[in-house]
Amino acid sequence: MGNAKLWGLKKSPWVFHLAAAPCNNCDIEILDILTPRWDVERFGIVLVGSPRHADALLVTGVINRKSLPRVLRVYEQTPKPCLVIGVGSCACHPHIFEPSYNVVGPYDKYIPVDVYIPGCPPKPEAIILGVVKALKRL
Ligand code: SF4
């Protein structure tokens, strides 16, 4: 059963988009990859509305005091094994908001991150490449 799930995950990863505390540009780029121009669904990558249905989390923005409990809750609700992909420079470490009093990141202090995709915001091609790299880690 474990191998079947892994096979399914590699062939058609269902992705949940988790916006921790972004400026929303990274979120717009994630939506871009669903448009007919990039059309990631042709690779089997589907954006889902619940972490309970997801194989991978696309996280954007920094973790701050307010978003940390939500990030942990969403990660707990995602069935394992799940991939975590940090999208954008804010999700990478170190980032420009690090000295802020409210930032409690980095992500990998709280949840395992498989791939980081730098860029402010990263291009759609970079996001697709990041997802493929994360799948190759399985
Ligand atoms: S990396 Fe840049 S575009 Fe993405 S959330 Fe941070 S500030 Fe916004």
mmCIF file of C-alpha atoms and ligand atoms in Angstrom:
data_model
loop_
_atom_site.group_PDB
_atom_site.id
_atom_site.type_symbol
_atom_site.label_atom_id
_atom_site.label_comp_id
_atom_site.label_asym_id
_atom_site.label_seq_id
_atom_site.Cartn_x
_atom_site.Cartn_y
_atom_site.Cartn_z
ATOM 1 C CA MET A 1 0.000 0.000 0.000
ATOM 2 C CA GLY A 2 2.877 2.338 0.857
ATOM 3 C CA ASN A 3 4.463 1.815 -2.568
ATOM 4 C CA ALA A 4 1.141 2.409 -4.321
ATOM 5 C CA LYS A 5 0.703 5.720 -2.503
ATOM 6 C CA LEU A 6 4.248 6.750 -3.406
ATOM 7 C CA TRP A 7 3.661 5.804 -7.042
ATOM 8 C CA GLY A 8 0.459 7.855 -7.088
ATOM 9 C CA LEU A 9 2.187 10.784 -5.423
ATOM 10 C CA LYS A 10 4.930 10.828 -8.059
ATOM 11 C CA LYS A 11 2.490 10.513 -10.957
ATOM 12 C CA SER A 12 -0.103 13.026 -9.807
ATOM 13 C CA PRO A 13 0.784 15.106 -6.752
ATOM 14 C CA TRP A 14 -2.142 16.948 -5.225
ATOM 15 C CA VAL A 15 -0.943 20.231 -3.857
ATOM 16 C CA PHE A 16 -2.322 22.505 -1.147
ATOM 17 C CA HIS A 17 -1.290 26.140 -1.229
ATOM 18 C CA LEU A 18 -0.512 27.478 2.240
ATOM 19 C CA ALA A 19 -0.029 31.237 2.453
ATOM 20 C CA ALA A 20 1.632 31.857 5.843
ATOM 21 C CA ALA A 21 2.288 35.618 5.708
ATOM 22 C CA PRO A 22 3.159 36.549 2.121
ATOM 23 C CA CYS A 23 2.711 39.800 0.212
ATOM 24 C CA ASN A 24 0.642 37.694 -2.234
ATOM 25 C CA ASN A 25 2.918 37.994 -5.267
ATOM 26 C CA CYS A 26 4.171 34.442 -4.771
ATOM 27 C CA ASP A 27 0.537 33.338 -4.472
ATOM 28 C CA ILE A 28 -0.273 34.989 -7.786
ATOM 29 C CA GLU A 29 2.629 33.127 -9.419
ATOM 30 C CA ILE A 30 1.302 29.852 -8.013
ATOM 31 C CA LEU A 31 -2.065 30.640 -9.604
ATOM 32 C CA ASP A 32 -0.199 31.417 -12.835
ATOM 33 C CA ILE A 33 1.009 27.837 -13.123
ATOM 34 C CA LEU A 34 -2.634 26.712 -13.296
ATOM 35 C CA THR A 35 -3.483 28.983 -16.219
ATOM 36 C CA PRO A 36 -3.643 27.585 -19.781
ATOM 37 C CA ARG A 37 -0.193 29.054 -20.499
ATOM 38 C CA TRP A 38 1.597 26.840 -17.940
ATOM 39 C CA ASP A 39 -1.134 24.253 -17.378
ATOM 40 C CA VAL A 40 0.502 22.079 -14.705
ATOM 41 C CA GLU A 41 -2.521 19.797 -14.664
ATOM 42 C CA ARG A 42 -1.116 18.194 -17.822
ATOM 43 C CA PHE A 43 1.650 16.837 -15.543
ATOM 44 C CA GLY A 44 -0.933 15.568 -13.062
ATOM 45 C CA ILE A 45 -0.310 18.384 -10.559
ATOM 46 C CA VAL A 46 -3.652 19.400 -9.073
ATOM 47 C CA LEU A 47 -4.351 22.213 -6.614
ATOM 48 C CA VAL A 48 -6.719 20.998 -3.888
ATOM 49 C CA GLY A 49 -8.832 22.929 -1.401
ATOM 50 C CA SER A 50 -7.978 20.934 1.729
ATOM 51 C CA PRO A 51 -4.675 19.801 3.246
ATOM 52 C CA ARG A 52 -6.408 16.500 4.079
ATOM 53 C CA HIS A 53 -6.452 15.721 0.351
ATOM 54 C CA ALA A 54 -2.909 16.935 -0.358
ATOM 55 C CA ASP A 55 0.373 15.145 -1.059
ATOM 56 C CA ALA A 56 2.414 18.339 -0.996
ATOM 57 C CA LEU A 57 2.290 21.783 0.580
ATOM 58 C CA LEU A 58 3.366 24.883 -1.324
ATOM 59 C CA VAL A 59 4.185 27.378 1.436
ATOM 60 C CA THR A 60 4.641 31.095 0.805
ATOM 61 C CA GLY A 61 5.634 34.006 3.024
ATOM 62 C CA VAL A 62 7.395 34.148 6.355
ATOM 63 C CA ILE A 63 6.288 32.363 9.508
ATOM 64 C CA ASN A 64 5.281 34.917 12.108
ATOM 65 C CA ARG A 65 3.756 34.590 15.573
ATOM 66 C CA LYS A 66 0.231 34.594 14.186
ATOM 67 C CA SER A 67 0.751 32.237 11.249
ATOM 68 C CA LEU A 68 2.896 29.642 13.095
ATOM 69 C CA PRO A 69 -0.021 27.784 14.784
ATOM 70 C CA ARG A 70 -1.891 27.689 11.451
ATOM 71 C CA VAL A 71 1.151 26.361 9.590
ATOM 72 C CA LEU A 72 1.613 23.614 12.193
ATOM 73 C CA ARG A 73 -2.101 22.746 12.098
ATOM 74 C CA VAL A 74 -2.138 22.470 8.308
ATOM 75 C CA TYR A 75 1.028 20.340 8.342
ATOM 76 C CA GLU A 76 -0.522 18.010 10.949
ATOM 77 C CA GLN A 77 -3.654 17.647 8.804
ATOM 78 C CA THR A 78 -1.689 16.681 5.673
ATOM 79 C CA PRO A 79 -1.388 12.899 5.222
ATOM 80 C CA LYS A 80 2.196 11.594 5.389
ATOM 81 C CA PRO A 81 4.424 11.217 3.507
ATOM 82 C CA CYS A 82 3.966 14.757 2.302
ATOM 83 C CA LEU A 83 6.325 17.099 0.520
ATOM 84 C CA VAL A 84 6.866 20.668 1.702
ATOM 85 C CA ILE A 85 8.012 23.170 -0.902
ATOM 86 C CA GLY A 86 8.977 26.687 0.161
ATOM 87 C CA VAL A 87 8.055 29.171 -2.585
ATOM 88 C CA GLY A 88 9.728 32.579 -2.705
ATOM 89 C CA SER A 89 12.589 34.263 -0.924
ATOM 90 C CA CYS A 90 10.426 34.827 2.156
ATOM 91 C CA ALA A 91 10.105 31.076 2.608
ATOM 92 C CA CYS A 92 13.873 30.644 2.180
ATOM 93 C CA HIS A 93 16.304 31.396 4.934
ATOM 94 C CA PRO A 94 17.705 33.953 5.601
ATOM 95 C CA HIS A 95 15.242 36.452 4.182
ATOM 96 C CA ILE A 96 14.755 40.211 4.333
ATOM 97 C CA PHE A 97 12.150 40.070 7.115
ATOM 98 C CA GLU A 98 14.316 37.992 9.455
ATOM 99 C CA PRO A 99 15.225 40.867 11.828
ATOM 100 C CA SER A 100 11.543 41.654 12.448
ATOM 101 C CA TYR A 101 10.268 41.165 16.018
ATOM 102 C CA ASN A 102 7.296 39.202 14.703
ATOM 103 C CA VAL A 103 9.119 36.654 12.546
ATOM 104 C CA VAL A 104 9.676 33.273 14.213
ATOM 105 C CA GLY A 105 10.929 31.307 11.167
ATOM 106 C CA PRO A 106 12.673 29.635 9.447
ATOM 107 C CA TYR A 107 10.226 26.965 8.281
ATOM 108 C CA ASP A 108 12.623 24.084 8.843
ATOM 109 C CA LYS A 109 12.722 24.927 12.545
ATOM 110 C CA TYR A 110 9.125 23.659 12.718
ATOM 111 C CA ILE A 111 8.427 21.415 9.709
ATOM 112 C CA PRO A 112 10.700 19.495 7.291
ATOM 113 C CA VAL A 113 11.118 21.393 4.017
ATOM 114 C CA ASP A 114 12.096 19.351 0.945
ATOM 115 C CA VAL A 115 12.827 22.101 -1.571
ATOM 116 C CA TYR A 116 13.210 25.871 -1.474
ATOM 117 C CA ILE A 117 12.420 27.959 -4.555
ATOM 118 C CA PRO A 118 14.086 31.379 -4.288
ATOM 119 C CA GLY A 119 12.854 34.464 -6.095
ATOM 120 C CA CYS A 120 10.732 37.447 -5.237
ATOM 121 C CA PRO A 121 8.483 36.152 -6.631
ATOM 122 C CA PRO A 122 9.887 33.071 -8.408
ATOM 123 C CA LYS A 123 8.856 32.620 -12.045
ATOM 124 C CA PRO A 124 6.268 29.935 -12.858
ATOM 125 C CA GLU A 125 8.977 27.869 -14.567
ATOM 126 C CA ALA A 126 10.974 27.894 -11.322
ATOM 127 C CA ILE A 127 7.947 26.761 -9.304
ATOM 128 C CA ILE A 128 7.311 23.865 -11.711
ATOM 129 C CA LEU A 129 11.005 22.901 -11.550
ATOM 130 C CA GLY A 130 10.866 23.030 -7.755
ATOM 131 C CA VAL A 131 7.898 20.647 -7.650
ATOM 132 C CA VAL A 132 9.691 18.252 -10.027
ATOM 133 C CA LYS A 133 12.844 18.391 -7.858
ATOM 134 C CA ALA A 134 10.786 17.645 -4.756
ATOM 135 C CA LEU A 135 9.192 14.637 -6.477
ATOM 136 C CA LYS A 136 12.629 13.340 -7.461
ATOM 137 C CA ARG A 137 13.578 13.249 -3.780
ATOM 138 C CA LEU A 138 10.992 10.541 -3.137
HETATM 139 S S1 SF4 B 1 9.207 36.317 -1.714
HETATM 140 FE FE1 SF4 B 1 8.728 38.379 -2.473
HETATM 141 S S2 SF4 B 1 6.884 38.095 -3.692
HETATM 142 FE FE2 SF4 B 1 7.072 36.283 -2.402
HETATM 143 S S3 SF4 B 1 5.849 36.720 -0.568
HETATM 144 FE FE3 SF4 B 1 7.976 37.343 -0.149
HETATM 145 S S4 SF4 B 1 8.041 39.535 -0.652
HETATM 146 FE FE4 SF4 B 1 6.214 38.660 -1.634
#
